PDB file of C-alpha atoms in Angstrom:
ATOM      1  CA  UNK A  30       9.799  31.045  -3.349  1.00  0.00           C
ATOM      2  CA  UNK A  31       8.179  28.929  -0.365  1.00  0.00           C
ATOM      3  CA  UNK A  32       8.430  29.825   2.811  1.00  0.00           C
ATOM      4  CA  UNK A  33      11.243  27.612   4.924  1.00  0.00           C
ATOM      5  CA  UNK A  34       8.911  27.010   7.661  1.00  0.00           C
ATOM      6  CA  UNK A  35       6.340  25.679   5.234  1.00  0.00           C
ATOM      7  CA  UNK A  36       8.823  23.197   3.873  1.00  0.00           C
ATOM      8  CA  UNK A  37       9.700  21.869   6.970  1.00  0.00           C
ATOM      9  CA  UNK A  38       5.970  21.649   7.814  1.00  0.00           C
ATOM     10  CA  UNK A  39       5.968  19.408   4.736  1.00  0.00           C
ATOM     11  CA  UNK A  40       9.246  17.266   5.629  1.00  0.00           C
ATOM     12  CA  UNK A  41       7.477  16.737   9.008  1.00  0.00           C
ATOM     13  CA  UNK A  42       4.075  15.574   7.658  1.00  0.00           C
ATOM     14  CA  UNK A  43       5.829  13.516   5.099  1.00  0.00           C
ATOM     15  CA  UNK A  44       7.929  11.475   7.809  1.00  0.00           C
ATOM     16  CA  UNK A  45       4.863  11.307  10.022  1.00  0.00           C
ATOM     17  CA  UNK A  46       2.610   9.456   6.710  1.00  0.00           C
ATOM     18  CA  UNK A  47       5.360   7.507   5.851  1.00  0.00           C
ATOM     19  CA  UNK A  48       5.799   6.147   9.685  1.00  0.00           C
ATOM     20  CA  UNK A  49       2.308   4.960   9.853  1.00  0.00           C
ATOM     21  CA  UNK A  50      -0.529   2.998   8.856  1.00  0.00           C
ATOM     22  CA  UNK A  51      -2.898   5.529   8.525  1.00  0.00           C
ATOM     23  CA  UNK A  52      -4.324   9.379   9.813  1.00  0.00           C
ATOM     24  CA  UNK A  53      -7.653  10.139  10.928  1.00  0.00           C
ATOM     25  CA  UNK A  54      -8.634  14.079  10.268  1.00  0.00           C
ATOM     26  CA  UNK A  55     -10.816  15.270  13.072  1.00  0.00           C
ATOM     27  CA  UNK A  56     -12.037  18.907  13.764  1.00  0.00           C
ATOM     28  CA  UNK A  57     -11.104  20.107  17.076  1.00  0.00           C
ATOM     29  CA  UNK A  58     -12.078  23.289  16.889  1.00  0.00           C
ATOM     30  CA  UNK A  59     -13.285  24.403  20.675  1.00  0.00           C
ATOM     31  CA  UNK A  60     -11.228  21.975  22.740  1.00  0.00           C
ATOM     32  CA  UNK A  61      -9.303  23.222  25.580  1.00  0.00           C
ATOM     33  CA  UNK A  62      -5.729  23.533  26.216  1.00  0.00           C
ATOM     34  CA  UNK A  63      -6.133  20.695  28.915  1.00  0.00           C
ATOM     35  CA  UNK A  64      -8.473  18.831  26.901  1.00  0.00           C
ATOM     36  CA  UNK A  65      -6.400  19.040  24.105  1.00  0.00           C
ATOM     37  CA  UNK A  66      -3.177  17.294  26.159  1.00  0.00           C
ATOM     38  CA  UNK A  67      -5.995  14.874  27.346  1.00  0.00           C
ATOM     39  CA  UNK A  68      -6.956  13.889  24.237  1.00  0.00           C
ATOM     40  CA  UNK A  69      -2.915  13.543  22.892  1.00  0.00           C
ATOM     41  CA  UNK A  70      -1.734  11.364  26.056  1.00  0.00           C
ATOM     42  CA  UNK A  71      -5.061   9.222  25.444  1.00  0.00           C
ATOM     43  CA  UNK A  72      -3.414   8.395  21.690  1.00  0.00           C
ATOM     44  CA  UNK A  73      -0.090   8.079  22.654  1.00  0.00           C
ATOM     45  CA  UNK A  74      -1.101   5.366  24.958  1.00  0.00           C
ATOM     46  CA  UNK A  75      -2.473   3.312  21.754  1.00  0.00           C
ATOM     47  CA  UNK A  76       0.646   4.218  19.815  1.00  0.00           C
ATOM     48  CA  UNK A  77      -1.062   7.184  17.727  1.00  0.00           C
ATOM     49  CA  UNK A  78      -0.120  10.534  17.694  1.00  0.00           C
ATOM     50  CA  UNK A  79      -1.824  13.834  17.245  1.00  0.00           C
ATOM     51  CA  UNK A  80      -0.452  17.107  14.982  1.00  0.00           C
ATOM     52  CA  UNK A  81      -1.607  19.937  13.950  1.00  0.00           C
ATOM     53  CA  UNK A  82      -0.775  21.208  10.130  1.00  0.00           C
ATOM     54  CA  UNK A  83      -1.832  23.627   7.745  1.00  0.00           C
ATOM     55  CA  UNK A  84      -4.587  21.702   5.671  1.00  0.00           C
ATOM     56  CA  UNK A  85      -2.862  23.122   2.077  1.00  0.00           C
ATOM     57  CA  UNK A  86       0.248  21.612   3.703  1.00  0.00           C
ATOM     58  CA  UNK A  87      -1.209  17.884   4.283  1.00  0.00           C
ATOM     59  CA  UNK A  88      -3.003  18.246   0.791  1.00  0.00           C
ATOM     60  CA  UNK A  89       0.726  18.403  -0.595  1.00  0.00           C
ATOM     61  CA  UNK A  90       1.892  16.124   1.318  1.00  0.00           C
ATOM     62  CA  UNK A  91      -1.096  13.389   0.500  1.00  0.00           C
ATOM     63  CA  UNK A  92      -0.435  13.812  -2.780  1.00  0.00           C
ATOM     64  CA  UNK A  93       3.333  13.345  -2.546  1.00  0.00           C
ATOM     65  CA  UNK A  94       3.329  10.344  -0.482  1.00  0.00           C
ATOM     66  CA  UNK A  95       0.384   9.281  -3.868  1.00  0.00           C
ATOM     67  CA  UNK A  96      -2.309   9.086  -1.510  1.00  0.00           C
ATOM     68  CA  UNK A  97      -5.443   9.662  -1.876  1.00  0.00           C
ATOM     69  CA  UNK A  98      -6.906  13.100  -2.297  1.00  0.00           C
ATOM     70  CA  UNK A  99      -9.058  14.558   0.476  1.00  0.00           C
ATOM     71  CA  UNK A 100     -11.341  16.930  -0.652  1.00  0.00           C
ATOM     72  CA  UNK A 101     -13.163  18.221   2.769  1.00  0.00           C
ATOM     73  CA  UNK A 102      -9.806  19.511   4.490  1.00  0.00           C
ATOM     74  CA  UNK A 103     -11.019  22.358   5.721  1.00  0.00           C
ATOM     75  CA  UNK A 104     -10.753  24.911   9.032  1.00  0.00           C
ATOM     76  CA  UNK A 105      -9.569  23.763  12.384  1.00  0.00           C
ATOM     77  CA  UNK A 106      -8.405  20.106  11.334  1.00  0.00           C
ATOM     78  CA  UNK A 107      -5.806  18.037  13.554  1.00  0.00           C
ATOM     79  CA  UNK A 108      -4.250  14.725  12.284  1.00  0.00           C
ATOM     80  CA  UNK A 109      -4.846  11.373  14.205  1.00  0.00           C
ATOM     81  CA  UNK A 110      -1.447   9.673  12.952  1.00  0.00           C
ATOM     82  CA  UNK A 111      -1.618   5.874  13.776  1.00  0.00           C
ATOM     83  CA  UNK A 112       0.987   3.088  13.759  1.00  0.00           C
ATOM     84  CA  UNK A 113      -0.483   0.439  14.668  1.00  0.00           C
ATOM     85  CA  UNK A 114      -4.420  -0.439  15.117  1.00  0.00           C
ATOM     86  CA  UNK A 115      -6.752   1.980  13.645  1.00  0.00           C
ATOM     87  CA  UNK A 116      -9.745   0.925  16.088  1.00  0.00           C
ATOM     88  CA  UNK A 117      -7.188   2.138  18.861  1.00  0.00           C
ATOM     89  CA  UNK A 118      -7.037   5.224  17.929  1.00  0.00           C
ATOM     90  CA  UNK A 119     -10.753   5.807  16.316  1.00  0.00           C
ATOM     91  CA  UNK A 120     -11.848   4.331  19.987  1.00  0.00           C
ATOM     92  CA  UNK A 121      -9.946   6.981  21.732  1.00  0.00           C
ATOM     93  CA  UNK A 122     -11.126   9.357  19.475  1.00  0.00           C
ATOM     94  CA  UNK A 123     -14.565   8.565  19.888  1.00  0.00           C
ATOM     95  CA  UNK A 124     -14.444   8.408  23.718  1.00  0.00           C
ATOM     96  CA  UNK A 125     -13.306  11.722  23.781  1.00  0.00           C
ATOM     97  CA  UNK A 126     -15.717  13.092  21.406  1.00  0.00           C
ATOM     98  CA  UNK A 127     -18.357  11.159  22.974  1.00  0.00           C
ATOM     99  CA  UNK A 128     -17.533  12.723  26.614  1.00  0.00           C
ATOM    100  CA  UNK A 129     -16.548  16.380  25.416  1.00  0.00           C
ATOM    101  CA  UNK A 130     -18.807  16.840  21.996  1.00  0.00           C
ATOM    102  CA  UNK A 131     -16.605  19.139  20.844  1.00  0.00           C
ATOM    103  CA  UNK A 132     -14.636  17.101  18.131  1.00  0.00           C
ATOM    104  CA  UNK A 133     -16.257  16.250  14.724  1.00  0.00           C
ATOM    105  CA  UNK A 134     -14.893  13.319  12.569  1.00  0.00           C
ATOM    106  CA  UNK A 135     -13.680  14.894   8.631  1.00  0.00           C
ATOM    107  CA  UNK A 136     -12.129  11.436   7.229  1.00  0.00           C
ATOM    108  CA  UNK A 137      -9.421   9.579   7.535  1.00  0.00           C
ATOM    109  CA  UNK A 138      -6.705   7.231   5.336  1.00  0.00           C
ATOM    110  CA  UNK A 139      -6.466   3.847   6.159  1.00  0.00           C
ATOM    111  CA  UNK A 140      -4.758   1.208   4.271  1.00  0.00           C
ATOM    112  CA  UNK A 141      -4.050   3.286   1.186  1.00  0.00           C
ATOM    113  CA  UNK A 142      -8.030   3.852   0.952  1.00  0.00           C
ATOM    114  CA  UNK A 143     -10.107   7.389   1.788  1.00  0.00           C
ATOM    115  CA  UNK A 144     -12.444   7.365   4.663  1.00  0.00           C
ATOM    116  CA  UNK A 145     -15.471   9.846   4.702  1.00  0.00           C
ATOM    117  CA  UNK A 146     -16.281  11.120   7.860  1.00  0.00           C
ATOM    118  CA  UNK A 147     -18.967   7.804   8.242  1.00  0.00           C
ATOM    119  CA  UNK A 148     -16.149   5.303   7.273  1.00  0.00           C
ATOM    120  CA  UNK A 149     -13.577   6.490  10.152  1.00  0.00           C
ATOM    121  CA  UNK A 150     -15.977   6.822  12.798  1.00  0.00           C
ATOM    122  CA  UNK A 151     -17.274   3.482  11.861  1.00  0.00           C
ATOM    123  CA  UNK A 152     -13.684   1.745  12.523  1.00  0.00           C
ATOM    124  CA  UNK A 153     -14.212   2.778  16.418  1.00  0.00           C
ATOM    125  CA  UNK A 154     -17.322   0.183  16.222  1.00  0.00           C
ATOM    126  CA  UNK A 155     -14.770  -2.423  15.479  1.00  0.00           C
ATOM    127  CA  UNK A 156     -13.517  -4.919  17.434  1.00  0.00           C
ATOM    128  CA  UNK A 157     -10.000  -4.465  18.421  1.00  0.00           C
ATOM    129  CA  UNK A 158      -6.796  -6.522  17.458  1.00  0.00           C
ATOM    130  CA  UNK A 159      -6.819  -8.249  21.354  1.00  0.00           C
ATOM    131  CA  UNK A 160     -10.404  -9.051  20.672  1.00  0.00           C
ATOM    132  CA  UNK A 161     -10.441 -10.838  17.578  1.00  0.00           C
ATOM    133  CA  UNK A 162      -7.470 -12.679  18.670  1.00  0.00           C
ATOM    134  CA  UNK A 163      -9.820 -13.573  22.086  1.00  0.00           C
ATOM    135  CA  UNK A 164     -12.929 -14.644  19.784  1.00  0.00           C
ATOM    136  CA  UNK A 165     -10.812 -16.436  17.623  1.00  0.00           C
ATOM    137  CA  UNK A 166      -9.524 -18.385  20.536  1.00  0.00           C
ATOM    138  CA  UNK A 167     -12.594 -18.977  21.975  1.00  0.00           C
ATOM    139  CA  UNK A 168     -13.728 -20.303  18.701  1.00  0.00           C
ATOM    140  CA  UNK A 169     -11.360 -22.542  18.606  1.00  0.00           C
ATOM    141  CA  UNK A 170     -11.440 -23.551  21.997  1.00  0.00           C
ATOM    142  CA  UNK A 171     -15.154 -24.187  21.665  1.00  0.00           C
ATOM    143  CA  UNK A 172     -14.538 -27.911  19.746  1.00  0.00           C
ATOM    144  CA  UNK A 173     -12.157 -28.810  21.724  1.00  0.00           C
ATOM    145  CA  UNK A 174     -13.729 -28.588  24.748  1.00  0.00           C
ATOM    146  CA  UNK A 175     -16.746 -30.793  23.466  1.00  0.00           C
ATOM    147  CA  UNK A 176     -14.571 -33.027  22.265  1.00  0.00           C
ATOM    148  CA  UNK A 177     -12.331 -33.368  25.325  1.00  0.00           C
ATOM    149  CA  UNK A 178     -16.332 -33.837  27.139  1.00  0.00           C
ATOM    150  CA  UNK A 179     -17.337 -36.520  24.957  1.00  0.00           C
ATOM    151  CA  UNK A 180     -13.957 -38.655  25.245  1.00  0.00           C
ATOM    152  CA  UNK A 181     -14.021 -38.126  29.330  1.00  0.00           C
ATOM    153  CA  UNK A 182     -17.743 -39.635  29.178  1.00  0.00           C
ATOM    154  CA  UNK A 183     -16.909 -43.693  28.853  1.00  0.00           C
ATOM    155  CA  UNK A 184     -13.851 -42.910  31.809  1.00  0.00           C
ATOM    156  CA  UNK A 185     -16.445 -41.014  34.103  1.00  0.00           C
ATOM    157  CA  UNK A 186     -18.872 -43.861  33.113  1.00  0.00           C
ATOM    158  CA  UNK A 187     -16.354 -46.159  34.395  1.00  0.00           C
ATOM    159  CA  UNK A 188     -15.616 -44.681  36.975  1.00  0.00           C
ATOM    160  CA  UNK A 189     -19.293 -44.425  38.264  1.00  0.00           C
ATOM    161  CA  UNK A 190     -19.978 -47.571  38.025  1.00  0.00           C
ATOM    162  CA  UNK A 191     -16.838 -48.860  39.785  1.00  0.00           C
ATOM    163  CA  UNK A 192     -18.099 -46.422  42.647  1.00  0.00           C
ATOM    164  CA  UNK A 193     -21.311 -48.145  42.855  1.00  0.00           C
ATOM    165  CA  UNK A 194     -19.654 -51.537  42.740  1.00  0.00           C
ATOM    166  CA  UNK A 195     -17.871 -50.468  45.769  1.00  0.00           C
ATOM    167  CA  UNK A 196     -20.532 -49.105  47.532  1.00  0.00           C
ATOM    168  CA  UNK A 197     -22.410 -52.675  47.409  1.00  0.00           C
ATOM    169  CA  UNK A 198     -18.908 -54.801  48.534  1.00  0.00           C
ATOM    170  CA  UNK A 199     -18.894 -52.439  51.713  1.00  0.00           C
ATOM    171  CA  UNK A 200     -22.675 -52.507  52.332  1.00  0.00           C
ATOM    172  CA  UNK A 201     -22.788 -55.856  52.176  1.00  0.00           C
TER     173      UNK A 201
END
């Protein structure tokens, strides 16, 4: 018979994959209390959340929700839950590791596809949601501004040489 606390462990992972877009496993093993709540209200502030669960747990739970199978789940493994933008949260994460060296990536799950430890670290490269939306306009802005240019061109001519016309009347 299973234990009650491991089913609820399950109901709880469950909800939490079936709330978001994705999970990033990282290996936290050495962090700090402190660090630790750092490295939570850091994700919360890019709408992801951190949990720790038994790895045999999330493996159930993975394959429940008919996701795919991680094989590497192994020790001291916490759970990068993210609703939104993964390059949030795989930016936060990699901050943090980057500043404390103390957190190794394992994988991750994002868009229904497996992420080796190379694929999730590589989504903090990315650029963000705000920034393609910035390039994009930029982009688009680019044209426009030439174009704008070019038809102002004949008007400043004008403009010029009505200036220079002037400039004769009163010197003369």
């Amino acid at each position: 018979m299973p234990n009650k606390s491991n089913i609820a462990m399950l109901e709880k992972v469950g909800e939490s994959l079936e709330s978001s877009k994705g999970v990033f496993f990282i290996d936290y093993r050495g962090l700090t209390v402190k660090e630790t709540q750092e490295l939570r209200r850091s994700l919360r502030e890019v709408g992801a959340h951190m949990k720790v669960y038994k790895n045999n747990i999330v493996k159930i739970a993975l394959k429940n929700a008919q996701l795919p199978e991680i094989e590497n789940l192994e020790g001291t493994c916490a759970y990068v839950f993210f609703e939104k933008d993964p390059v949030d949260a795989a930016k936060v994460i990699k901050k943090q590791s980057e500043s404390l060296r103390k957190i190794e990536w394992v994988g991750g799950i994002a868009d229904g596809n497996a992420l080796s430890a190379e694929d999730a670290r590589a989504y903090a490269d990315l650029a963000s949601r705000e920034e393609l939306m910035a390039q994009l306009v930029y982009v688009v802005a680019s044209p426009l501004r030439g174009i704008v240019s070019v038809a102002a061109g004949p008007a400043r001519g004008l403009v010029t040489a009505l200036d220079a016309l002037a400039e004769q009347k009163s010197a003369a």
